[in-house]
XYZ file of C-alpha atoms in Angstrom:
461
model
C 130.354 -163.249 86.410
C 134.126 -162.492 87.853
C 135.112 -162.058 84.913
C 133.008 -159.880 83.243
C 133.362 -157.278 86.554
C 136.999 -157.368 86.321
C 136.799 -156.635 82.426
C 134.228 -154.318 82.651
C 136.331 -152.418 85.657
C 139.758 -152.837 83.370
C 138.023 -150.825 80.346
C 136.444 -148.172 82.941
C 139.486 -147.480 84.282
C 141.242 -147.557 80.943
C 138.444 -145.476 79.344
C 138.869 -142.916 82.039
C 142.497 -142.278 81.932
C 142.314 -141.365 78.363
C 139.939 -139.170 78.587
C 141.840 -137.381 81.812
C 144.386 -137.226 78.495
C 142.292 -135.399 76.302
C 140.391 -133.339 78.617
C 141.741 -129.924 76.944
C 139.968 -131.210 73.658
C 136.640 -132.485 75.271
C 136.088 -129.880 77.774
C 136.406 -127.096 75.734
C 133.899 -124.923 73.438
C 133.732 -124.169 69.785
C 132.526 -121.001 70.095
C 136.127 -120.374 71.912
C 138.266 -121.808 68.577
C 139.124 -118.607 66.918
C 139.580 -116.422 70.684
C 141.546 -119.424 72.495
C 142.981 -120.691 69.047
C 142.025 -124.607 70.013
C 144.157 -125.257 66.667
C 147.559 -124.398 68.390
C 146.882 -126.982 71.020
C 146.759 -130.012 68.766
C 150.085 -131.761 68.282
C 151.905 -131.106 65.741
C 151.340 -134.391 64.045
C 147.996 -134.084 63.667
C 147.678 -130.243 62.486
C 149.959 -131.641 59.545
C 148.078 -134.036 58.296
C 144.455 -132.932 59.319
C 144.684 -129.756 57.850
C 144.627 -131.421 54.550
C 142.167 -134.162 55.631
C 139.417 -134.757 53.075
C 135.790 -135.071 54.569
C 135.624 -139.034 54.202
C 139.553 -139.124 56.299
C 137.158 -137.478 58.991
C 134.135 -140.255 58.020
C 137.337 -142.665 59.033
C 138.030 -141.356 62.376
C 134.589 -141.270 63.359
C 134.031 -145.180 62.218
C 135.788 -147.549 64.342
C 134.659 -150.478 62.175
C 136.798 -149.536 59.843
C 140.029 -151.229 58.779
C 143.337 -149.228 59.250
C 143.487 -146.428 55.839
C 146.112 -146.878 53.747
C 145.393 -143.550 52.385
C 147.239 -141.295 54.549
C 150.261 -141.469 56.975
C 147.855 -140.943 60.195
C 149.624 -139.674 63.666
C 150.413 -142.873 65.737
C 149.005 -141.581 68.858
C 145.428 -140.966 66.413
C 145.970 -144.565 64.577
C 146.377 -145.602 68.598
C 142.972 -143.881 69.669
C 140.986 -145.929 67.017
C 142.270 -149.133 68.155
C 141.784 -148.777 71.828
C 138.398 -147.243 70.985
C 136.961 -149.940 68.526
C 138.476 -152.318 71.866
C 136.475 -150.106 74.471
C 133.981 -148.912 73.271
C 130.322 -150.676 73.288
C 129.648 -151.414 69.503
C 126.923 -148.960 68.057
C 126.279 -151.561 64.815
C 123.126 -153.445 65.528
C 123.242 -156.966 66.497
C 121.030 -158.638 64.249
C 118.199 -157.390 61.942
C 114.832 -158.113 63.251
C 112.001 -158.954 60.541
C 108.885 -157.586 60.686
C 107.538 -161.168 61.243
C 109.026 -160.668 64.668
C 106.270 -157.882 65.874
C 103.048 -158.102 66.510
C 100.542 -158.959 63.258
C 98.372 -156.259 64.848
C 100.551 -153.391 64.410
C 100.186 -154.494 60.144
C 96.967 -154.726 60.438
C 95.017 -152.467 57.590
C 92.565 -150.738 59.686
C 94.759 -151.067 63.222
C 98.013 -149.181 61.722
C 97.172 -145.866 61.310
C 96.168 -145.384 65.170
C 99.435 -147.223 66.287
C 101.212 -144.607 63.592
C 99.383 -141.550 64.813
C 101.367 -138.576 65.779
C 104.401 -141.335 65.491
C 107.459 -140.075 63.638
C 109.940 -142.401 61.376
C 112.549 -142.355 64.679
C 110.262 -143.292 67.193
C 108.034 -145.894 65.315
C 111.588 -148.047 64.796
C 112.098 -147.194 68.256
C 108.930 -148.301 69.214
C 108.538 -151.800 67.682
C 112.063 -152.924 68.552
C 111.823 -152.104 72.159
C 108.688 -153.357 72.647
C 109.684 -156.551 70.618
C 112.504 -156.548 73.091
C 110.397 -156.597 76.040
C 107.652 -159.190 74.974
C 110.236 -161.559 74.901
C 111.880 -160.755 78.154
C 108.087 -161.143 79.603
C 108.022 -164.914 78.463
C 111.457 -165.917 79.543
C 110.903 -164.086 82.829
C 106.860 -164.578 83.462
C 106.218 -161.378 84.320
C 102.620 -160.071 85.845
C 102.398 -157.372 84.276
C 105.005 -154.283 82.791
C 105.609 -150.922 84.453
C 106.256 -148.358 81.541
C 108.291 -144.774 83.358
C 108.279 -141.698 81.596
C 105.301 -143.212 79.249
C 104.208 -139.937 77.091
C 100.956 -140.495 75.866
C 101.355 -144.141 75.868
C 102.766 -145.089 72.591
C 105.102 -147.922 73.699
C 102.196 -149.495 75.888
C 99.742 -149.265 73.031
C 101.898 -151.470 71.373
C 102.714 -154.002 74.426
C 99.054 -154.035 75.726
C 97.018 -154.256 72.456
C 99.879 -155.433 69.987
C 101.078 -158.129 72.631
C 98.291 -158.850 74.793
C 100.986 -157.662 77.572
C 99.174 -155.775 80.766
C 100.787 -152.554 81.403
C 100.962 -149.804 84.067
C 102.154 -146.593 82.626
C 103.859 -143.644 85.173
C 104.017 -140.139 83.223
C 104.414 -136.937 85.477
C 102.186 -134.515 83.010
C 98.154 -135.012 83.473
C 97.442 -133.583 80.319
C 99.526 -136.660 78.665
C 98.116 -139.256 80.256
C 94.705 -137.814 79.756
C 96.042 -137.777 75.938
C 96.742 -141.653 76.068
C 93.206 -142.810 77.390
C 91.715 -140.399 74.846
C 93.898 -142.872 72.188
C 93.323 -145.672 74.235
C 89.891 -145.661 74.082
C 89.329 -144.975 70.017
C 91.988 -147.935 70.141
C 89.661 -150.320 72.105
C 86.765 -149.159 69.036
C 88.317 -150.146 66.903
C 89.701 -153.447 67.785
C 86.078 -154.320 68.617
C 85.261 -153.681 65.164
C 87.993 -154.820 63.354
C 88.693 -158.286 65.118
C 87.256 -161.107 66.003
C 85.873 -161.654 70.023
C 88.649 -163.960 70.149
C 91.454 -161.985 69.310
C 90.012 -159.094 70.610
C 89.946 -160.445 73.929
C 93.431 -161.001 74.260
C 93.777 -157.168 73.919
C 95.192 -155.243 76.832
C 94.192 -151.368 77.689
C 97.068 -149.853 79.450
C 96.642 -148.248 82.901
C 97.724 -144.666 83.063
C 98.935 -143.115 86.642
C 100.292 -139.310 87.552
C 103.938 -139.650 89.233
C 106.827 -138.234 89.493
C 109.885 -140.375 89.931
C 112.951 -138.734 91.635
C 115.484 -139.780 93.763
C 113.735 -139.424 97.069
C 111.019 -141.432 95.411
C 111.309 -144.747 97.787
C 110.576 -148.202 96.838
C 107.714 -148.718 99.499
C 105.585 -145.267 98.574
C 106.255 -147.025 94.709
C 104.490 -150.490 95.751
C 101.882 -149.100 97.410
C 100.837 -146.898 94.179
C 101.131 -149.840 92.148
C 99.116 -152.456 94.557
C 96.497 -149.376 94.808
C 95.966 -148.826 91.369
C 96.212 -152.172 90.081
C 94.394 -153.523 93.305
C 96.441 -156.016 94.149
C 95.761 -157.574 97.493
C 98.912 -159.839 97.879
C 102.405 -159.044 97.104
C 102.709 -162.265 95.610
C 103.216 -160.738 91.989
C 106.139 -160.048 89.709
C 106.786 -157.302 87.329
C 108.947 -155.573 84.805
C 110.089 -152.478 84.358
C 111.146 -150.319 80.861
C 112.047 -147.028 80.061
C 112.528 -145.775 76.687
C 115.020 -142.691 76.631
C 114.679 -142.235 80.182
C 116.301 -138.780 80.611
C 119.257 -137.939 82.809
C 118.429 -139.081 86.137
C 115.590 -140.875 85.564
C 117.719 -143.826 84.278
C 119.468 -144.136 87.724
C 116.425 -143.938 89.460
C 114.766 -147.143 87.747
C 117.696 -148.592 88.023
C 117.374 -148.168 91.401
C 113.635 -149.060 91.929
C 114.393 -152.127 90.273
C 117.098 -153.230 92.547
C 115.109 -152.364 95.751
C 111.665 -153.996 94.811
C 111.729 -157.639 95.187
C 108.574 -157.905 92.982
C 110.857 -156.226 90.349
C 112.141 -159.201 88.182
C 113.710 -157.390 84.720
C 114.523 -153.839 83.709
C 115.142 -152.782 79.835
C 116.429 -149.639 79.136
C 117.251 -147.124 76.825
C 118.855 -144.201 78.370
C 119.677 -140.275 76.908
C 120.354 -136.829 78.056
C 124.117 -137.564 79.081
C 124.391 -134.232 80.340
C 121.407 -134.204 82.385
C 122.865 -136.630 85.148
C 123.426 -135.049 88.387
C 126.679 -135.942 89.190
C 127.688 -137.609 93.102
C 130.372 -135.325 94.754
C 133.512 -136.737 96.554
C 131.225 -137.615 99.355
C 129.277 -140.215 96.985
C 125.922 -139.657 98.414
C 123.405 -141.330 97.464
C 120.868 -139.733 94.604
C 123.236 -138.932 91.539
C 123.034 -140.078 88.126
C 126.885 -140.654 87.805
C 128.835 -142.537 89.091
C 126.149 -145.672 90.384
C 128.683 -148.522 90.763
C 130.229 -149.135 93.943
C 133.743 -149.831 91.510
C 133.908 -146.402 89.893
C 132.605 -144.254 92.931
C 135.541 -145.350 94.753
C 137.903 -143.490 91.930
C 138.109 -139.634 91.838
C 139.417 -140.514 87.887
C 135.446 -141.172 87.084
C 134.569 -137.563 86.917
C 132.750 -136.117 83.641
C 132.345 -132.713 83.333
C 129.049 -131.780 81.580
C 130.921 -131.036 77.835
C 131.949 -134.318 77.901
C 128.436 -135.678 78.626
C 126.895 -133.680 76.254
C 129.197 -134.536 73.423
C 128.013 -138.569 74.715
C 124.502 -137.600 73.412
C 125.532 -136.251 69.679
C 124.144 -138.380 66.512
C 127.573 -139.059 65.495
C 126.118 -141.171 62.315
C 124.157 -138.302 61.249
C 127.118 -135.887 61.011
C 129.299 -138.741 59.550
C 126.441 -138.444 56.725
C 126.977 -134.717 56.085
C 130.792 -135.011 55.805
C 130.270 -137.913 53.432
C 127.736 -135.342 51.468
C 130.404 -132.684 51.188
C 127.719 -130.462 51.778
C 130.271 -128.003 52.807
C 127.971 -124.905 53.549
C 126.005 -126.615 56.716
C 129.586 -127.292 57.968
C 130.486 -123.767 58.383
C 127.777 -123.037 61.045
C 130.249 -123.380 63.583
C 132.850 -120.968 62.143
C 130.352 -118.505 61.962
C 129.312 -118.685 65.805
C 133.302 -119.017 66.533
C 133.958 -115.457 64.494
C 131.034 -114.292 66.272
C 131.925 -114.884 69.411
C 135.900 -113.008 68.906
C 134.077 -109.847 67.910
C 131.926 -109.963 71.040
C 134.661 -110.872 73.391
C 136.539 -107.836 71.689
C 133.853 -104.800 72.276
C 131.786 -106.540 75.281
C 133.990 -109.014 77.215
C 131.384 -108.990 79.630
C 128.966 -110.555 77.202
C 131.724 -113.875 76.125
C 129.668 -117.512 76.104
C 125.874 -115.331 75.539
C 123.439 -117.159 74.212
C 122.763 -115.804 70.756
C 119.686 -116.722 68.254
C 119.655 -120.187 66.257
C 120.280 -119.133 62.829
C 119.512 -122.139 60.494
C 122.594 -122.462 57.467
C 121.404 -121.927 54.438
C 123.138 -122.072 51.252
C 123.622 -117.659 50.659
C 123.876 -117.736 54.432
C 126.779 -114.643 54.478
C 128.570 -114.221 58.086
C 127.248 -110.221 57.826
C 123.432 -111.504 57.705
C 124.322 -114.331 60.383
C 125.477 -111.939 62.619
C 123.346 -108.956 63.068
C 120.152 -111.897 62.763
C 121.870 -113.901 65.663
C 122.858 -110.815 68.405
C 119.276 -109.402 67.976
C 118.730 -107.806 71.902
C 122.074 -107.156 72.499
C 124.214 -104.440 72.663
C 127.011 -106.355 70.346
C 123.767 -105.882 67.468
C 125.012 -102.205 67.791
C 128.408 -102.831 66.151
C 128.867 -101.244 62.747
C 129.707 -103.267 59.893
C 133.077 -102.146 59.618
C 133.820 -103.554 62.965
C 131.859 -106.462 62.007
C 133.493 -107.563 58.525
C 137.565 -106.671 59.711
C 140.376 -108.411 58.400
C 140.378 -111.050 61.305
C 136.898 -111.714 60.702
C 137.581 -112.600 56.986
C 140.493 -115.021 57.887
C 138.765 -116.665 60.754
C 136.056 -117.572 58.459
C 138.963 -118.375 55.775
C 139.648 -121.568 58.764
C 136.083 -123.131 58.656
C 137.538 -126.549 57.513
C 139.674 -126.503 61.051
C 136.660 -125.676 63.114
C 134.980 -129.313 61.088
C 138.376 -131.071 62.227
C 138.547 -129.993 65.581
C 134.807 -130.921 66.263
C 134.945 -133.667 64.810
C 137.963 -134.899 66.782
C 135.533 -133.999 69.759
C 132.693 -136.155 68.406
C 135.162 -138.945 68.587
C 135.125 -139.459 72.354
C 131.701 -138.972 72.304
C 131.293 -143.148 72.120
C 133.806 -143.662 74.964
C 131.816 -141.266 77.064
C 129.017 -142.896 76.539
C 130.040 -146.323 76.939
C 131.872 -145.149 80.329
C 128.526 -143.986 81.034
C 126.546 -147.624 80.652
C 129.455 -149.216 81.647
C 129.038 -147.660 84.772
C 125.377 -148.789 85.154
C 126.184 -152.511 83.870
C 128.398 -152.543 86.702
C 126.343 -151.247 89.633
C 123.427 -154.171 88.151
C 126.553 -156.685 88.340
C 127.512 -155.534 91.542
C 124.193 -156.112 92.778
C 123.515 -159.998 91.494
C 122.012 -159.331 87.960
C 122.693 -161.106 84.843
C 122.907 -158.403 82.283
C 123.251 -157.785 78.312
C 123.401 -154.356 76.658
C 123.070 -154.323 72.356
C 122.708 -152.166 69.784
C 118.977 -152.687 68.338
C 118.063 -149.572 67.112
C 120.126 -148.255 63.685
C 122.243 -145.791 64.853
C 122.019 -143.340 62.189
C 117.956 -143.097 62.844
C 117.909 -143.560 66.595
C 121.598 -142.549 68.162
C 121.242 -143.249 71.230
C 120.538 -147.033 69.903
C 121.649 -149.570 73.012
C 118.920 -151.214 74.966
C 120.239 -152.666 78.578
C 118.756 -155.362 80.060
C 118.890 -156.940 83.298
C 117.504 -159.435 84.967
C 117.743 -160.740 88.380
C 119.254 -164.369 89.602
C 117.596 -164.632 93.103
């Protein structure tokens, strides 16, 4: 356990001073390229040979499986980057591949599937079976009473866990109309099992319990039992339970993290966090409440700050975009070059208007910067500008530079693992620090569910 806490506080600390490095790259904006010209700040090394980079070079740097290219005469200090970061950084591969023979029977069962698939899309029914595999067997090797399922939505995950694994849950959502959603499931569930199975199988069939709350930080572990005891009417405390949270959003992560660790009922937390840039983040002052930093290591260092661009490049689907560059589908690249030209004309006739939100304009293949434009400043004055101010010289060469806008945020997207590995590093740590045995993998596929690790924790006393 030493161990692991010192080498978990040696890559921290070593993930954190390079990013101090490259702040200028990960803090800034690439709406700002063309007006700050982020190009001029690389090194000179790397403008020579990433201005020539082919899209799959780029597939490279964004792969840290990969063996060293022979291809190209890469910038030490880049080559250097990849090798610390494939030594950092939490791998994003999965683990092993789970077989189907691993879930449930009753989520392949002919007349059963379609109401465990309803509503579900491709992304969340992978999410959905793994996790919940995930957490069926942390109920036998812990021996768990029953599951407590935050953030629950209309109870997809629990469907699975209470009538897939015979696994009693207790679901906490903070919208009504949600939870009201779930029983409505729940109950044409419960219909159909009685018509589909036999009493015997049908009896080991949980229904989940669905409650109204609101978890924040102020939300303390005694006003938590006593909800639970109430609605579960339990008259003894003499019970042990387990608590998951599938993409628990921004704070919310810290805060189970930090039920779990002050209810002594609480025996295992699995989680699956997202929404980087969501955490609130503790001051110089450390008070208690924040998302980031938790650990008692990493609060103690003013290094561990992480300014919201850097969090929110954490949460990008890094595979996904790796996918487009491998497509050379060239034209959905440019999207950013368009906003980045966009954005010098409106600093140059209303500097008062620089970083406005303009319209989402979806790339299409015709898409021509003129159309982009005038569709994308619709309501403000900028959408006045006549074309001739619109379509100058500058404009024209700026969008001439697309393929440097695709290098330079791509080069962002590459700290975007280190970030979020600092990130869960950070919570491993604070679970360490506070007696837990704990495991973090990748068990989602990364390129359907990025934000693919599932923590786990369980506690030794």
């Amino acid at each position: 356990m030493k161990e692991l806490r010192e080498n978990l506080q040696r890559k921290l600390l070593k993930s954190l001073k390079i990013i101090r490095t490259y702040d200028w790259l990960i803090d800034s904006y690439v709406l700002d390229f063309y007006v700050k010209d982020h190009w001029s700040e690389f090194p000179n090394s790397w403008q020579q040979v990433l201005e020539n980079a082919t899209p799959q070079d780029l597939c490279y740097i964004l792969d840290f499986n990969d063996e060293m290219s022979t291809l190209k005469m890469w910038p030490l200090s880049l080559l250097t980057l990849k090798v610390l970061f494939k030594e950092l950084c939490i791998k994003r591969r999965e683990n092993e591949t789970q077989s189907i023979d691993h879930f449930s029977p009753l989520l392949r069962h002919p007349k059963l599937t379609n109401i465990f698939a309803k509503g579900v899309k491709h992304k969340k029914r992978h999410e959905l079976e793994l996790m919940a595999s995930t957490c069926a067997e942390m109920c036998q090797n812990s021996a768990v009473d029953f599951i407590v399922d935050f953030g629950a939505g209309i109870g997809h995950l629990a469907r699975v866990l209470g009538f897939g694994y015979g696994i009693k849950v207790c679901c906490l959502e903070m919208q009504y109309q949600l939870n009201k959603q779930a029983e409505e499931i729940d109950e044409q569930m419960i219909s159909l099992i009685k018509k589909y199975l036999p009493p015997k199988q049908a009896k080991m069939c949980r229904k989940p319990i669905h409650l109204n709350l609101c978890l924040t930080s102020t939300t303390t572990p005694e006003a938590f039992i006593r909800l639970i005891q109430k609605s579960l009417e339990l008259n003894t405390d003499d019970y042990k339970f387990g608590i998951i949270g599938l993409h628990s959003c921004g704070d919310l992560a810290a805060n189970l993290i930090h039920i779990f660790l002050n209810c002594k009922q609480a025996k295992f937390i699995n989680l699956v966090g997202c929404c980087y840039m969501k955490l609130s983040i503790n001051d110089t002052t450390h008070k208690a409440g924040g998302g980031y930093p938790l650990s008692q290591y990493l609060s103690q260092h003013s290094i561990s700050f992480l300014s919201y661009e850097a969090r929110e490049i954490s949460c990008h689907a890094i595979e996904m975009y790796k996918q487009r560059l491998a497509s050379s589908n060239y034209d959905c690249l440019k999207i950013h070059s368009f906003r980045a030209a966009a954005e010098r004309i409106i600093v140059k006739h209303y500097p008062e208007l620089r970083h406005s939100g303009l319209k989402s304009i979806k790339h299409s293949k015709n898409l021509q910067f003129e159309d982009y434009f005038y569709r994308a400043v619709v309501g403000l004055p900028v959408a006045n500008i006549s074309v001739e101010n619109v379509m100058t010289a500058i404009t024209e060469r700026d969008l001439s530079r697309w393929w440097q806008i695709v290098v330079y945020y791509t080069l962002r997207l590459f700290f975007g693992p280190l970030i979020e590995s600092i990130i869960l590093y950070d919570r491993i740590l604070l679970l360490i620090e506070n007696g837990c045995t704990v495991n973090i993998k990748a068990v989602f596929k990364a390129n359907i569910s990025p934000r693919n690790h599932i923590t786990t924790a369980v506690k030794n006393r």
